[in-house]
Amino acid sequence: MKKTDRAIEEKICPLEFAVNAISGKWKIPIVWRINQGEKRPSEMLRGIVKVDRRVLNQQLKELEHDGILRKEVFKELPPRVEYTLTPLGKSLVEVLWKLNDWGESLLVEKNDSHC
Amino acid sequence: MKKTDRAIEEKICPLEFAVNAISGKWKIPIVWRINQGEKRPSEMLRGIVKVDRRVLNQQLKELEHDGILRKEVFKELPPRVEYTLTPLGKSLVEVLWKLNDWGESLLVEKNDSHC
């Protein structure tokens, strides 16, 4: 591999990693809703209409594993589970706003106002 | 749908659209390389080792259709094809840099320096 190629690979590497981390099904709606203040999986299930609990739990687990979410279990009866954004998760939300703005330009370009 | 739900849906919509537009296989490396000055599919085939021409052409076509790339055909023998970034493509690169920076934080968090 040439030196310039390696430089390009190194630049792409964190980017591909970032895209992989957020491109899982429902991950963006989940992060977005937690950012809006929804902390409990039951709230998310009501809000994200097409997701089922098994899929939601898997996505939450991956986001927690990536350090984007923090899970807190309250020892109550019945037990209560809440998710919040870590500092890494909060910085992701900042980038998602930029990507959202770009998506708006894309929708204008495609002359498509529905998703 | 409640009013607050609709507001959230509207916010997510361009974002999901943006993620869909860039999450196709090889799209990010393609945009990145064109940004680095590689204009011809044959250069990209040499640079992105694992991609084959059929897949590359499909991705280029989708990126052109989304208004991210502009295709120019030069009537020479043999015919020459070049791709450049549109203004929308250039603004995508700006956002990808932000996402790349976030990916670096993610790699540090995961203590993982390889992709």
XYZ file of C-alpha atoms in Angstrom:
230
model
C 0.000 0.000 0.000
C 1.353 3.416 -0.952
C 1.772 6.082 1.688
C -1.047 8.234 0.255
C -3.373 5.216 0.222
C -2.637 4.546 3.842
C -3.410 8.172 4.691
C -6.793 7.832 2.968
C -7.522 4.519 4.736
C -6.717 6.105 8.093
C -9.038 8.994 7.362
C -11.852 6.672 6.303
C -11.411 4.276 9.208
C -13.060 6.309 12.026
C -15.726 7.464 9.582
C -16.731 3.931 8.550
C -16.708 3.001 12.216
C -19.023 5.906 13.000
C -21.439 5.035 10.180
C -21.536 1.397 11.290
C -22.304 2.443 14.854
C -25.349 4.496 13.838
C -26.691 2.585 10.842
C -28.255 -0.266 12.835
C -32.023 -0.382 12.529
C -33.762 2.144 14.853
C -30.518 3.399 16.396
C -30.984 6.960 15.223
C -34.628 7.195 16.375
C -33.557 5.686 19.712
C -30.731 8.189 20.256
C -32.987 11.022 19.123
C -35.778 10.080 21.529
C -33.438 9.650 24.481
C -32.101 13.093 23.612
C -35.702 14.363 23.773
C -35.965 13.025 27.309
C -37.504 9.577 26.795
C -35.544 7.355 29.133
C -37.539 4.141 29.442
C -37.815 1.363 26.874
C -41.603 1.262 27.374
C -41.826 4.925 26.267
C -39.711 4.163 23.181
C -41.939 1.215 22.292
C -44.939 3.539 22.288
C -43.070 6.185 20.280
C -41.276 4.156 17.595
C -44.312 2.402 16.204
C -42.713 -0.332 14.139
C -40.112 -1.634 16.590
C -40.668 -4.690 18.801
C -39.194 -5.149 22.263
C -36.653 -7.798 21.290
C -35.172 -5.625 18.521
C -35.274 -2.533 20.730
C -33.399 -4.322 23.517
C -30.720 -5.534 21.092
C -30.183 -2.020 19.718
C -30.068 -0.513 23.215
C -27.495 -3.144 24.206
C -25.276 -2.323 21.220
C -25.540 1.424 21.857
C -24.616 0.843 25.497
C -21.679 -1.369 24.440
C -20.439 1.364 22.063
C -20.439 3.850 24.935
C -23.218 5.971 23.424
C -25.825 5.163 26.072
C -25.625 4.564 29.787
C -28.039 2.077 31.353
C -29.252 2.540 34.892
C -31.265 -0.080 36.755
C -33.318 1.065 39.740
C -33.999 -1.638 42.297
C -37.689 -1.003 42.674
C -40.704 -3.241 42.344
C -41.285 -3.559 39.439
C -37.622 -2.853 38.463
C -37.142 0.337 36.490
C -34.581 0.725 33.688
C -33.506 4.090 32.279
C -31.129 5.057 29.498
C -29.290 8.355 29.180
C -26.765 9.707 26.676
C -23.102 9.564 27.655
C -20.848 12.526 26.679
C -19.996 10.504 23.527
C -23.728 10.115 22.839
C -24.284 13.846 23.317
C -21.508 14.665 20.851
C -23.121 12.225 18.405
C -26.375 14.184 18.642
C -24.473 17.341 17.623
C -23.197 15.584 14.493
C -26.635 14.129 13.758
C -28.022 17.672 13.649
C -25.451 18.519 10.948
C -26.381 15.364 9.047
C -30.051 16.260 9.467
C -29.377 19.682 7.902
C -27.599 18.005 5.006
C -30.533 15.582 4.648
C -32.829 18.598 4.275
C -30.707 19.828 1.341
C -30.850 16.332 -0.110
C -34.662 16.286 0.121
C -34.831 19.679 -1.620
C -32.474 18.430 -4.350
C -34.593 15.327 -4.877
C -37.737 17.439 -4.685
C -39.080 14.895 -2.252
C -40.793 16.119 0.891
C -41.853 12.733 2.245
C -39.703 9.930 3.658
C -50.285 11.072 16.086
C -49.707 13.710 18.750
C -48.218 17.057 17.787
C -44.940 16.368 19.636
C -44.643 12.991 17.883
C -45.039 14.618 14.506
C -42.358 17.174 15.376
C -39.970 14.345 16.240
C -40.858 12.444 13.050
C -40.186 15.557 10.982
C -36.827 16.025 12.635
C -35.835 12.423 12.060
C -37.021 12.338 8.454
C -34.158 14.238 6.730
C -31.691 12.511 9.014
C -32.858 8.993 8.090
C -32.825 10.062 4.482
C -29.232 11.277 4.828
C -28.088 8.067 6.532
C -29.762 5.950 3.839
C -28.038 7.972 1.126
C -24.569 7.352 2.545
C -24.884 3.883 4.046
C -24.767 1.974 0.741
C -21.703 -0.226 0.417
C -18.591 1.746 -0.681
C -20.432 5.052 -0.960
C -18.338 6.785 1.671
C -14.991 5.574 0.247
C -16.204 6.637 -3.232
C -17.185 10.155 -2.103
C -13.952 10.418 -0.110
C -11.773 9.433 -3.047
C -13.523 11.756 -5.477
C -12.957 14.500 -2.908
C -9.244 13.561 -2.957
C -9.220 14.146 -6.730
C -9.825 10.648 -8.124
C -12.311 11.196 -10.918
C -12.277 8.029 -12.989
C -13.890 4.682 -12.087
C -10.690 2.871 -13.097
C -8.729 4.831 -10.458
C -11.346 3.957 -7.838
C -11.161 0.268 -8.774
C -7.426 0.323 -8.079
C -7.904 2.264 -4.833
C -10.855 0.490 -3.195
C -9.461 -3.005 -3.236
C -12.534 -5.070 -2.487
C -15.035 -3.460 -4.863
C -15.849 -4.900 -8.302
C -16.822 -2.796 -11.329
C -20.508 -3.798 -11.366
C -20.998 -2.789 -7.728
C -18.944 0.383 -8.202
C -21.057 1.425 -11.192
C -24.286 0.837 -9.272
C -23.083 2.964 -6.346
C -21.885 5.733 -8.675
C -25.273 5.705 -10.405
C -27.142 6.029 -7.090
C -24.853 8.853 -5.926
C -25.422 10.652 -9.232
C -29.197 10.103 -8.928
C -29.143 11.572 -5.401
C -27.412 14.701 -6.731
C -24.191 14.037 -4.814
C -22.030 13.328 -7.879
C -21.980 14.760 -11.386
C -21.040 12.449 -14.252
C -19.255 13.803 -17.289
C -18.680 11.732 -20.426
C -15.925 12.865 -22.800
C -16.415 11.764 -26.370
C -12.923 10.450 -26.924
C -11.622 7.117 -28.105
C -11.732 5.236 -25.807
C -14.566 7.229 -24.117
C -13.586 8.837 -20.831
C -15.931 9.135 -17.831
C -15.261 11.433 -14.902
C -17.144 12.075 -11.674
C -17.007 15.224 -9.578
C -18.760 16.344 -6.398
C -21.771 18.628 -6.783
C -22.259 21.459 -4.225
C -24.489 18.989 -2.310
C -21.644 16.432 -2.441
C -19.157 19.000 -1.171
C -21.428 19.880 1.747
C -21.709 16.149 2.510
C -17.911 15.952 2.765
C -17.989 18.709 5.409
C -20.443 16.667 7.487
C -18.418 13.484 6.950
C -15.412 15.230 8.505
C -17.520 15.897 11.629
C -18.675 12.289 11.663
C -15.054 11.187 11.202
C -14.040 13.239 14.254
C -16.829 11.619 16.250
C -15.698 8.187 14.997
C -12.251 8.944 16.421
C -13.806 9.562 19.846
C -15.745 6.326 19.453
C -12.530 4.402 18.691
C -10.851 5.908 21.773
C -13.905 4.976 23.892
C -13.836 1.409 22.601
C -10.050 1.352 22.974
C -9.923 -0.041 19.461
C -7.377 1.393 17.057
C -8.082 -0.938 14.122
C -11.124 -1.108 11.857
